[in-house]
Every structure is written in structure tokens, then in C-alpha cells.
mmCIF file of C-alpha atoms in Angstrom:
data_model
loop_
_atom_site.group_PDB
_atom_site.id
_atom_site.type_symbol
_atom_site.label_atom_id
_atom_site.label_comp_id
_atom_site.label_asym_id
_atom_site.label_seq_id
_atom_site.Cartn_x
_atom_site.Cartn_y
_atom_site.Cartn_z
ATOM 1 C CA MET Y 118 -205.332 -78.958 212.695
ATOM 2 C CA ALA Y 119 -208.975 -79.240 211.758
ATOM 3 C CA GLU Y 120 -211.231 -81.597 213.734
ATOM 4 C CA LEU Y 121 -211.871 -85.045 212.038
ATOM 5 C CA GLN Y 122 -214.897 -85.346 210.032
ATOM 6 C CA THR Y 123 -216.917 -88.508 208.927
ATOM 7 C CA LEU Y 124 -218.247 -88.890 205.388
ATOM 8 C CA ILE Y 125 -221.001 -91.376 205.466
ATOM 9 C CA ALA Y 126 -222.346 -93.843 202.686
ATOM 10 C CA GLU Y 127 -226.137 -93.934 203.143
ATOM 11 C CA PRO Y 128 -227.935 -96.982 201.437
ATOM 12 C CA TRP Y 129 -229.037 -96.651 197.854
ATOM 13 C CA ALA Y 130 -231.113 -98.518 195.603
ATOM 14 C CA ASP Y 131 -228.328 -101.145 194.673
ATOM 15 C CA TYR Y 132 -226.320 -101.231 197.709
ATOM 16 C CA GLY Y 133 -226.879 -101.277 201.431
ATOM 17 C CA LEU Y 134 -225.098 -102.599 204.756
ATOM 18 C CA LEU Y 135 -228.066 -104.540 206.043
ATOM 19 C CA ASP Y 136 -226.613 -105.778 209.357
ATOM 20 C CA SER Y 137 -223.023 -106.059 211.045
ATOM 21 C CA GLY Y 138 -221.390 -107.440 214.234
ATOM 22 C CA HIS Y 139 -219.261 -110.068 215.520
ATOM 23 C CA GLY Y 140 -216.626 -109.575 212.992
ATOM 24 C CA ARG Y 141 -218.763 -109.741 209.967
ATOM 25 C CA LYS Y 142 -221.052 -107.695 207.821
ATOM 26 C CA LEU Y 143 -224.252 -108.517 205.715
ATOM 27 C CA GLU Y 144 -224.512 -106.519 202.538
ATOM 28 C CA ARG Y 145 -227.059 -106.309 199.632
ATOM 29 C CA TYR Y 146 -225.558 -105.701 196.131
ATOM 30 C CA GLY Y 147 -228.480 -105.584 193.788
ATOM 31 C CA ARG Y 148 -230.430 -108.788 194.124
ATOM 32 C CA PHE Y 149 -227.708 -110.547 195.925
ATOM 33 C CA ARG Y 150 -226.698 -110.680 199.581
ATOM 34 C CA PHE Y 151 -223.362 -111.549 200.866
ATOM 35 C CA ILE Y 152 -221.498 -111.998 204.090
ATOM 36 C CA ARG Y 153 -217.741 -110.727 204.432
ATOM 37 C CA PRO Y 154 -215.432 -110.440 207.412
ATOM 38 C CA GLU Y 155 -215.307 -107.075 209.029
ATOM 39 C CA PRO Y 156 -212.883 -106.519 211.930
ATOM 40 C CA GLN Y 157 -214.279 -103.162 212.747
ATOM 41 C CA ALA Y 158 -217.709 -104.609 213.624
ATOM 42 C CA MET Y 159 -216.868 -105.643 217.217
ATOM 43 C CA TRP Y 160 -220.399 -105.179 218.600
ATOM 44 C CA ALA Y 161 -223.294 -107.625 218.286
ATOM 45 C CA PRO Y 162 -225.438 -107.909 215.191
ATOM 46 C CA ALA Y 163 -229.156 -106.837 215.068
ATOM 47 C CA LYS Y 164 -230.025 -110.236 213.978
ATOM 48 C CA ALA Y 165 -228.611 -113.688 214.365
ATOM 49 C CA ASP Y 166 -230.164 -115.567 211.497
ATOM 50 C CA TRP Y 167 -228.441 -113.845 208.345
ATOM 51 C CA GLN Y 168 -229.665 -115.194 205.045
ATOM 52 C CA ALA Y 169 -227.101 -114.887 202.177
ATOM 53 C CA ASP Y 170 -226.272 -116.056 198.689
ATOM 54 C CA GLY Y 171 -222.611 -116.347 199.479
ATOM 55 C CA ALA Y 172 -219.928 -115.771 202.200
ATOM 56 C CA PHE Y 173 -216.272 -115.046 202.026
ATOM 57 C CA VAL Y 174 -214.521 -117.422 204.395
ATOM 58 C CA PRO Y 175 -211.040 -115.819 205.360
ATOM 59 C CA GLY Y 176 -207.787 -117.942 205.355
ATOM 60 C CA SER Y 177 -204.831 -117.730 207.613
ATOM 61 C CA ASP Y 178 -203.351 -115.265 205.405
ATOM 62 C CA GLU Y 179 -203.368 -111.654 206.999
ATOM 63 C CA GLU Y 180 -202.975 -110.199 203.587
ATOM 64 C CA GLY Y 181 -206.493 -111.047 202.613
ATOM 65 C CA GLY Y 182 -206.625 -114.746 201.573
ATOM 66 C CA GLY Y 183 -209.689 -116.714 201.609
ATOM 67 C CA ARG Y 184 -212.273 -118.202 199.455
ATOM 68 C CA TRP Y 185 -216.219 -117.587 198.589
ATOM 69 C CA GLN Y 186 -218.781 -120.195 199.680
ATOM 70 C CA PHE Y 187 -222.208 -119.924 197.688
ATOM 71 C CA SER Y 188 -225.481 -121.242 199.037
ATOM 72 C CA LYS Y 189 -227.292 -119.985 195.900
ATOM 73 C CA PRO Y 190 -226.406 -119.470 192.363
ATOM 74 C CA VAL Y 191 -224.303 -116.196 191.768
ATOM 75 C CA PRO Y 192 -223.208 -115.288 188.274
ATOM 76 C CA ARG Y 193 -219.518 -115.618 188.111
ATOM 77 C CA GLU Y 194 -219.367 -113.106 185.098
ATOM 78 C CA GLY Y 195 -220.920 -110.448 187.604
ATOM 79 C CA TRP Y 196 -224.182 -108.573 187.371
ATOM 80 C CA PRO Y 197 -224.972 -104.859 186.735
ATOM 81 C CA LEU Y 198 -225.398 -102.323 189.352
ATOM 82 C CA LYS Y 199 -225.969 -98.481 189.176
ATOM 83 C CA TRP Y 200 -224.934 -95.501 191.221
ATOM 84 C CA GLU Y 201 -226.503 -92.265 189.686
ATOM 85 C CA GLU Y 202 -225.439 -92.235 185.847
ATOM 86 C CA ALA Y 203 -222.691 -94.786 186.475
ATOM 87 C CA ARG Y 204 -223.378 -98.336 185.545
ATOM 88 C CA PHE Y 205 -220.876 -101.107 186.403
ATOM 89 C CA THR Y 206 -220.345 -104.873 187.018
ATOM 90 C CA ALA Y 207 -220.313 -106.170 190.364
ATOM 91 C CA SER Y 208 -218.662 -109.616 190.897
ATOM 92 C CA CYS Y 209 -217.222 -111.893 193.700
ATOM 93 C CA THR Y 210 -213.436 -111.309 193.393
ATOM 94 C CA PRO Y 211 -210.852 -113.371 194.986
ATOM 95 C CA PHE Y 212 -209.880 -110.313 197.321
ATOM 96 C CA ARG Y 213 -213.128 -110.548 199.104
ATOM 97 C CA HIS Y 214 -214.637 -107.200 197.728
ATOM 98 C CA LEU Y 215 -217.086 -107.050 194.816
ATOM 99 C CA GLY Y 216 -215.442 -104.736 192.167
ATOM 100 C CA PHE Y 217 -216.171 -101.565 193.644
ATOM 101 C CA PHE Y 218 -216.007 -99.686 196.927
ATOM 102 C CA PRO Y 219 -219.460 -98.495 198.130
ATOM 103 C CA ASP Y 220 -218.097 -96.401 201.012
ATOM 104 C CA MET Y 221 -216.956 -93.964 198.435
ATOM 105 C CA ALA Y 222 -220.381 -92.786 197.386
ATOM 106 C CA PRO Y 223 -220.246 -89.537 199.389
ATOM 107 C CA VAL Y 224 -216.836 -88.978 197.903
ATOM 108 C CA TRP Y 225 -218.000 -89.229 194.381
ATOM 109 C CA ALA Y 226 -221.059 -86.960 195.100
ATOM 110 C CA TRP Y 227 -218.795 -84.388 196.704
ATOM 111 C CA MET Y 228 -216.388 -84.163 193.772
ATOM 112 C CA ARG Y 229 -219.039 -83.859 191.375
ATOM 113 C CA GLY Y 230 -220.431 -80.943 193.275
ATOM 114 C CA LEU Y 231 -216.918 -79.131 192.618
ATOM 115 C CA GLN Y 232 -217.572 -79.471 188.811
ATOM 116 C CA PRO Y 233 -213.945 -79.986 187.837
ATOM 117 C CA LYS Y 234 -213.218 -79.710 184.262
ATOM 118 C CA SER Y 235 -210.382 -82.149 184.362
ATOM 119 C CA ALA Y 236 -209.494 -84.806 186.797
ATOM 120 C CA LEU Y 237 -207.000 -87.567 187.315
ATOM 121 C CA ASN Y 238 -207.971 -90.965 188.871
ATOM 122 C CA LEU Y 239 -204.848 -92.725 190.244
ATOM 123 C CA PHE Y 240 -205.196 -96.330 191.265
ATOM 124 C CA GLY Y 241 -208.455 -96.059 189.485
ATOM 125 C CA TYR Y 242 -209.516 -99.777 189.642
ATOM 126 C CA THR Y 243 -212.796 -100.543 187.837
ATOM 127 C CA GLY Y 244 -213.535 -96.717 187.134
ATOM 128 C CA VAL Y 245 -216.808 -96.064 189.064
ATOM 129 C CA GLY Y 246 -215.250 -92.732 190.437
ATOM 130 C CA THR Y 247 -213.946 -91.964 186.877
ATOM 131 C CA LEU Y 248 -217.451 -92.370 185.509
ATOM 132 C CA ALA Y 249 -219.178 -90.492 188.362
ATOM 133 C CA LEU Y 250 -216.853 -87.499 187.283
ATOM 134 C CA ALA Y 251 -217.145 -88.044 183.644
ATOM 135 C CA ALA Y 252 -220.912 -87.813 183.736
ATOM 136 C CA ALA Y 253 -220.646 -84.529 185.462
ATOM 137 C CA GLY Y 254 -218.537 -83.187 182.680
ATOM 138 C CA ALA Y 255 -214.964 -83.887 183.555
ATOM 139 C CA GLU Y 256 -212.348 -84.766 181.155
ATOM 140 C CA MET Y 257 -210.905 -87.868 182.825
ATOM 141 C CA VAL Y 258 -207.446 -89.574 183.048
ATOM 142 C CA HIS Y 259 -207.877 -92.953 184.575
ATOM 143 C CA VAL Y 260 -204.601 -94.796 185.682
ATOM 144 C CA ASP Y 261 -204.156 -98.171 187.118
ATOM 145 C CA ALA Y 262 -201.193 -100.796 187.205
ATOM 146 C CA SER Y 263 -203.554 -103.619 186.373
ATOM 147 C CA LYS Y 264 -204.511 -104.252 182.667
ATOM 148 C CA LYS Y 265 -207.574 -106.307 183.829
ATOM 149 C CA SER Y 266 -208.936 -103.445 186.001
ATOM 150 C CA VAL Y 267 -208.512 -100.908 183.193
ATOM 151 C CA GLU Y 268 -210.191 -103.258 180.905
ATOM 152 C CA ALA Y 269 -213.099 -103.512 183.378
ATOM 153 C CA ALA Y 270 -213.355 -99.767 183.836
ATOM 154 C CA ARG Y 271 -213.521 -99.336 179.959
ATOM 155 C CA ALA Y 272 -216.354 -102.027 179.962
ATOM 156 C CA ASN Y 273 -218.201 -100.098 182.676
ATOM 157 C CA ALA Y 274 -218.012 -96.911 180.691
ATOM 158 C CA ALA Y 275 -219.512 -98.704 177.799
ATOM 159 C CA LEU Y 276 -222.138 -100.263 180.072
ATOM 160 C CA SER Y 277 -222.886 -96.654 181.279
ATOM 161 C CA GLY Y 278 -223.293 -95.263 177.712
ATOM 162 C CA MET Y 279 -219.985 -93.245 178.398
ATOM 163 C CA ALA Y 280 -217.706 -94.892 176.058
ATOM 164 C CA ASP Y 281 -217.595 -91.415 173.947
ATOM 165 C CA LYS Y 282 -217.021 -89.217 177.135
ATOM 166 C CA PRO Y 283 -213.424 -87.659 176.898
ATOM 167 C CA ALA Y 284 -211.419 -90.120 178.991
ATOM 168 C CA ARG Y 285 -208.023 -91.709 178.720
ATOM 169 C CA TRP Y 286 -207.644 -95.236 180.001
ATOM 170 C CA ILE Y 287 -204.038 -95.868 181.025
ATOM 171 C CA VAL Y 288 -202.162 -99.117 182.374
ATOM 172 C CA ASP Y 289 -199.262 -97.540 184.115
ATOM 173 C CA ASP Y 290 -197.505 -97.147 187.340
ATOM 174 C CA ALA Y 291 -199.032 -94.398 189.227
ATOM 175 C CA ALA Y 292 -195.915 -92.844 190.570
ATOM 176 C CA LYS Y 293 -194.099 -92.994 187.287
ATOM 177 C CA PHE Y 294 -197.234 -91.531 185.269
ATOM 178 C CA VAL Y 295 -197.447 -88.624 187.723
ATOM 179 C CA ALA Y 296 -193.683 -87.856 187.424
ATOM 180 C CA ARG Y 297 -194.047 -87.837 183.711
ATOM 181 C CA GLU Y 298 -197.119 -85.538 183.827
ATOM 182 C CA VAL Y 299 -195.023 -83.188 186.077
ATOM 183 C CA ARG Y 300 -192.174 -83.008 183.364
ATOM 184 C CA ARG Y 301 -194.881 -82.470 180.794
ATOM 185 C CA GLY Y 302 -196.145 -79.350 182.676
ATOM 186 C CA ARG Y 303 -199.827 -80.726 182.932
ATOM 187 C CA ARG Y 304 -202.389 -79.609 185.347
ATOM 188 C CA TYR Y 305 -205.631 -80.799 186.516
ATOM 189 C CA ASP Y 306 -208.650 -79.433 188.388
ATOM 190 C CA GLY Y 307 -208.733 -82.378 190.741
ATOM 191 C CA ILE Y 308 -206.988 -85.761 191.516
ATOM 192 C CA ILE Y 309 -208.510 -88.668 193.464
ATOM 193 C CA LEU Y 310 -206.019 -91.343 194.645
ATOM 194 C CA ASP Y 311 -206.768 -94.553 196.394
ATOM 195 C CA PRO Y 312 -203.277 -96.248 196.778
ATOM 196 C CA PRO Y 313 -203.030 -99.805 198.088
ATOM 197 C CA LYS Y 314 -200.780 -100.831 201.070
ATOM 198 C CA TYR Y 315 -198.620 -102.880 198.698
ATOM 199 C CA GLY Y 316 -198.544 -103.329 194.932
ATOM 200 C CA ARG Y 317 -196.649 -103.914 191.714
ATOM 201 C CA GLY Y 318 -196.657 -101.807 188.588
ATOM 202 C CA PRO Y 319 -197.120 -103.396 185.100
ATOM 203 C CA GLU Y 320 -193.385 -103.643 184.813
ATOM 204 C CA GLY Y 321 -192.684 -105.064 188.234
ATOM 205 C CA GLU Y 322 -192.394 -101.677 190.027
ATOM 206 C CA VAL Y 323 -192.791 -102.193 193.905
ATOM 207 C CA TRP Y 324 -195.117 -99.873 195.632
ATOM 208 C CA LYS Y 325 -195.009 -99.586 199.416
ATOM 209 C CA LEU Y 326 -197.515 -97.180 201.045
ATOM 210 C CA GLU Y 327 -195.214 -95.932 203.801
ATOM 211 C CA GLU Y 328 -192.519 -95.290 201.335
ATOM 212 C CA GLY Y 329 -194.177 -93.982 198.265
ATOM 213 C CA LEU Y 330 -197.110 -91.865 199.529
ATOM 214 C CA ALA Y 331 -195.081 -88.778 200.478
ATOM 215 C CA PRO Y 332 -193.343 -88.386 197.214
ATOM 216 C CA LEU Y 333 -196.390 -89.165 195.375
ATOM 217 C CA ILE Y 334 -198.429 -86.559 197.193
ATOM 218 C CA ALA Y 335 -195.675 -84.040 196.428
ATOM 219 C CA ASP Y 336 -195.682 -84.815 192.684
ATOM 220 C CA CYS Y 337 -199.468 -84.553 192.663
ATOM 221 C CA ARG Y 338 -199.333 -80.989 194.297
ATOM 222 C CA LYS Y 339 -197.165 -80.072 191.192
ATOM 223 C CA LEU Y 340 -200.219 -81.024 188.812
ATOM 224 C CA LEU Y 341 -202.633 -78.712 190.800
ATOM 225 C CA ASP Y 342 -202.467 -74.890 191.122
ATOM 226 C CA GLY Y 343 -204.425 -72.191 192.754
ATOM 227 C CA ASP Y 344 -207.447 -72.513 190.153
ATOM 228 C CA SER Y 345 -207.601 -76.262 190.928
ATOM 229 C CA ARG Y 346 -210.354 -77.552 193.014
ATOM 230 C CA PHE Y 347 -209.424 -80.702 194.959
ATOM 231 C CA LEU Y 348 -207.193 -83.614 195.859
ATOM 232 C CA PHE Y 349 -208.863 -86.540 197.499
ATOM 233 C CA LEU Y 350 -206.733 -89.332 199.296
ATOM 234 C CA THR Y 351 -208.174 -92.561 200.653
ATOM 235 C CA VAL Y 352 -206.243 -94.986 202.780
ATOM 236 C CA TYR Y 353 -207.449 -98.667 203.485
ATOM 237 C CA ALA Y 354 -206.051 -101.401 205.815
ATOM 238 C CA VAL Y 355 -203.103 -99.595 207.037
ATOM 239 C CA ARG Y 356 -202.026 -98.973 210.659
ATOM 240 C CA MET Y 357 -202.061 -95.097 209.975
ATOM 241 C CA SER Y 358 -203.885 -92.215 211.268
ATOM 242 C CA ALA Y 359 -206.226 -89.709 209.518
ATOM 243 C CA LEU Y 360 -204.215 -86.977 211.426
ATOM 244 C CA ALA Y 361 -200.887 -88.349 209.786
ATOM 245 C CA ILE Y 362 -201.973 -88.185 206.152
ATOM 246 C CA GLY Y 363 -204.060 -84.955 206.911
ATOM 247 C CA GLU Y 364 -200.661 -83.323 207.948
ATOM 248 C CA LEU Y 365 -198.801 -84.724 204.918
ATOM 249 C CA VAL Y 366 -201.423 -83.075 202.695
ATOM 250 C CA ARG Y 367 -201.452 -79.864 204.730
ATOM 251 C CA GLN Y 368 -197.746 -79.292 204.360
ATOM 252 C CA ALA Y 369 -197.716 -80.149 200.529
ATOM 253 C CA PHE Y 370 -200.545 -77.702 199.909
ATOM 254 C CA ALA Y 371 -199.415 -74.928 202.384
ATOM 255 C CA ASP Y 372 -198.746 -72.537 199.440
ATOM 256 C CA LEU Y 373 -202.185 -72.886 197.863
ATOM 257 C CA PRO Y 374 -205.390 -71.332 198.719
ATOM 258 C CA GLY Y 375 -208.257 -73.467 200.150
ATOM 259 C CA ARG Y 376 -208.059 -75.727 203.117
ATOM 260 C CA VAL Y 377 -207.196 -79.283 204.236
ATOM 261 C CA GLU Y 378 -209.579 -81.637 205.966
ATOM 262 C CA MET Y 379 -209.302 -85.306 207.173
ATOM 263 C CA GLY Y 380 -211.272 -87.948 208.710
ATOM 264 C CA GLU Y 381 -212.962 -91.549 208.233
ATOM 265 C CA LEU Y 382 -215.259 -92.956 205.815
ATOM 266 C CA ALA Y 383 -218.145 -95.036 207.087
ATOM 267 C CA VAL Y 384 -221.145 -96.934 205.879
ATOM 268 C CA ARG Y 385 -224.510 -96.594 207.604
ATOM 269 C CA GLU Y 386 -226.108 -99.809 208.616
ATOM 270 C CA GLU Y 387 -229.740 -100.380 207.592
ATOM 271 C CA ALA Y 388 -230.633 -102.225 210.563
ATOM 272 C CA ARG Y 389 -229.873 -99.764 213.370
ATOM 273 C CA GLY Y 390 -228.406 -96.643 211.574
ATOM 274 C CA LEU Y 391 -224.927 -97.307 213.205
ATOM 275 C CA LEU Y 392 -221.952 -96.377 211.546
ATOM 276 C CA LEU Y 393 -219.240 -99.083 210.257
ATOM 277 C CA PRO Y 394 -215.761 -97.284 209.643
ATOM 278 C CA THR Y 395 -214.030 -98.418 206.480
ATOM 279 C CA ALA Y 396 -210.881 -96.164 205.713
ATOM 280 C CA ILE Y 397 -209.203 -92.962 206.533
ATOM 281 C CA TRP Y 398 -209.056 -89.870 204.120
ATOM 282 C CA ALA Y 399 -207.532 -86.389 203.641
ATOM 283 C CA ARG Y 400 -208.489 -83.908 201.218
ATOM 284 C CA TRP Y 401 -207.381 -80.483 199.987
ATOM 285 C CA ARG Y 402 -210.226 -78.443 198.775
ATOM 286 C CA ASN Y 403 -210.566 -75.095 196.901
ATOM 287 C CA ASP Y 404 -214.110 -74.252 196.571
#
């Protein structure tokens, strides 16, 4: 088994982790600053007097309940941000995040470097990863069970000037869609998937990560071949090890060339340069 690796999201013009500590983090999203809970930030912050436009106050619900409190006006409809060619709308969602996951920036850059001709984005959310690959020339298939998320992804494509890029925007249960693609004999150069711990499909299908991940990875393997370039799996908010998902991917791809790697995602704090871990990942790469 290979050693664990850390993929680090560095600050960029429209995003930065300003400070962290005492179970919270202070971030900048364009011209706005927000405070959010962060259990991994067990250390002391660099500064005690955080100034922010808003803060997410968690509730007693372990599944992520809570509410936003604002000290300054923040547009409810959101505001535009940019990463490379991708433009997208950030907003304060009821789920404590802001409509995209900035720790994925090094993943977007890595996938673009492999220059896939076609890619499948499962659990694609608001589509920043889809747009990052589409801008690099990939023909994209974007799948999410949430109609609202897919509509937001299409709106982000228009905002980026990519409405005419070759992309399919699909509201569907990811596992069912992949199974149908296998039956159709489809293949892709790359697959990116960011499954939730728990979710429901558009027809009420129940998704549980511990039960559904292994068969989904097995089906994804059938959509890739020896000429494909990658599969990238990200897992958040689950008591699971990078070693575990790495072995899952390694076994599924044992018959293909390339190699399997695994590790953590992290964001570099601007105040001190320390790394805040955010998720675990595993990937198959054939470059």
C-alpha cells in the first residue's frame, strides 16, 4: 500500500482560509468573510478578534443543522466568484457551506492536467468541477439527484460562458445512472465522484455510503478501460479511513494499468500556513 498523500488547496484571488482554531474557521469568499464551525481546528487561532460578515451557528443536530447570523448585508441570491475559467455563484446555504468546495481546487487542477476527452461527474452538485474540466476540452456528463443543484450547475455554465460546451446535465440517482451506462456499453476517460454520507434520489432512492460505495465503484470501473485516465473519489464527514477507500479502489482496478493513491484534502491557512484537513480521497490514475 502506498503512503498517504495530502492535496493542498492554496489561497486564490476569490477564496482563502484566513484563520482557524477553537473549533471554527474564518474564510474569505470574494468580498465577504464568514465564520463556520470546524471540528478539525483543535488548535488556537492566530487572532482572537475575527471580523466577519456572517457566521453559521450550529444547532444540536449532529447531521448539520443550524442557522446563519449576519452582521452585515450579504446578498441572499449569492454573488459571483471565479476559479480559472470557471465562474460560479456562491451563497450561504442552509447546510453551512457556500455552494462549492474550495478544497477541491487541487483536484480540479490535477484532472485538467490529464486532458481527458470525456468525463463523468457523479454527485456533481453546482458543477464547478464539471466546468473546470469542460474548459480544458472534456465532453462532460454531470449527474446529481437534486434538480436545484443541476439547475445551479447550468446557471454556472452560462455565467462562465460555457453554455455551448458539450455537456449533459442530468437529474438522476447516481448509482442507477451508472448501472444504465454500464448496460449501454459506455466508456469515459475519467470519473469524479463525491458521494454524501446519506441522501435520496429524485424518486426517493435511499443512498447510504457504507452500503452503496463498493458496488458503485465496481460499476464505475466498468465504464473505464486501459486507455482511461482517472477515477477520483472524495469522502467527507464519515468515520472512514483513506486507507480503507484506497484499498477498495485498488481491488476494483487491479486489472488495469496505472496506480492507486490515497490521502487527505487540506486547505492552507493564510495566517500561519498550517494545513486544515477537510476530507479523505482515493484515486486511480493512468498517466
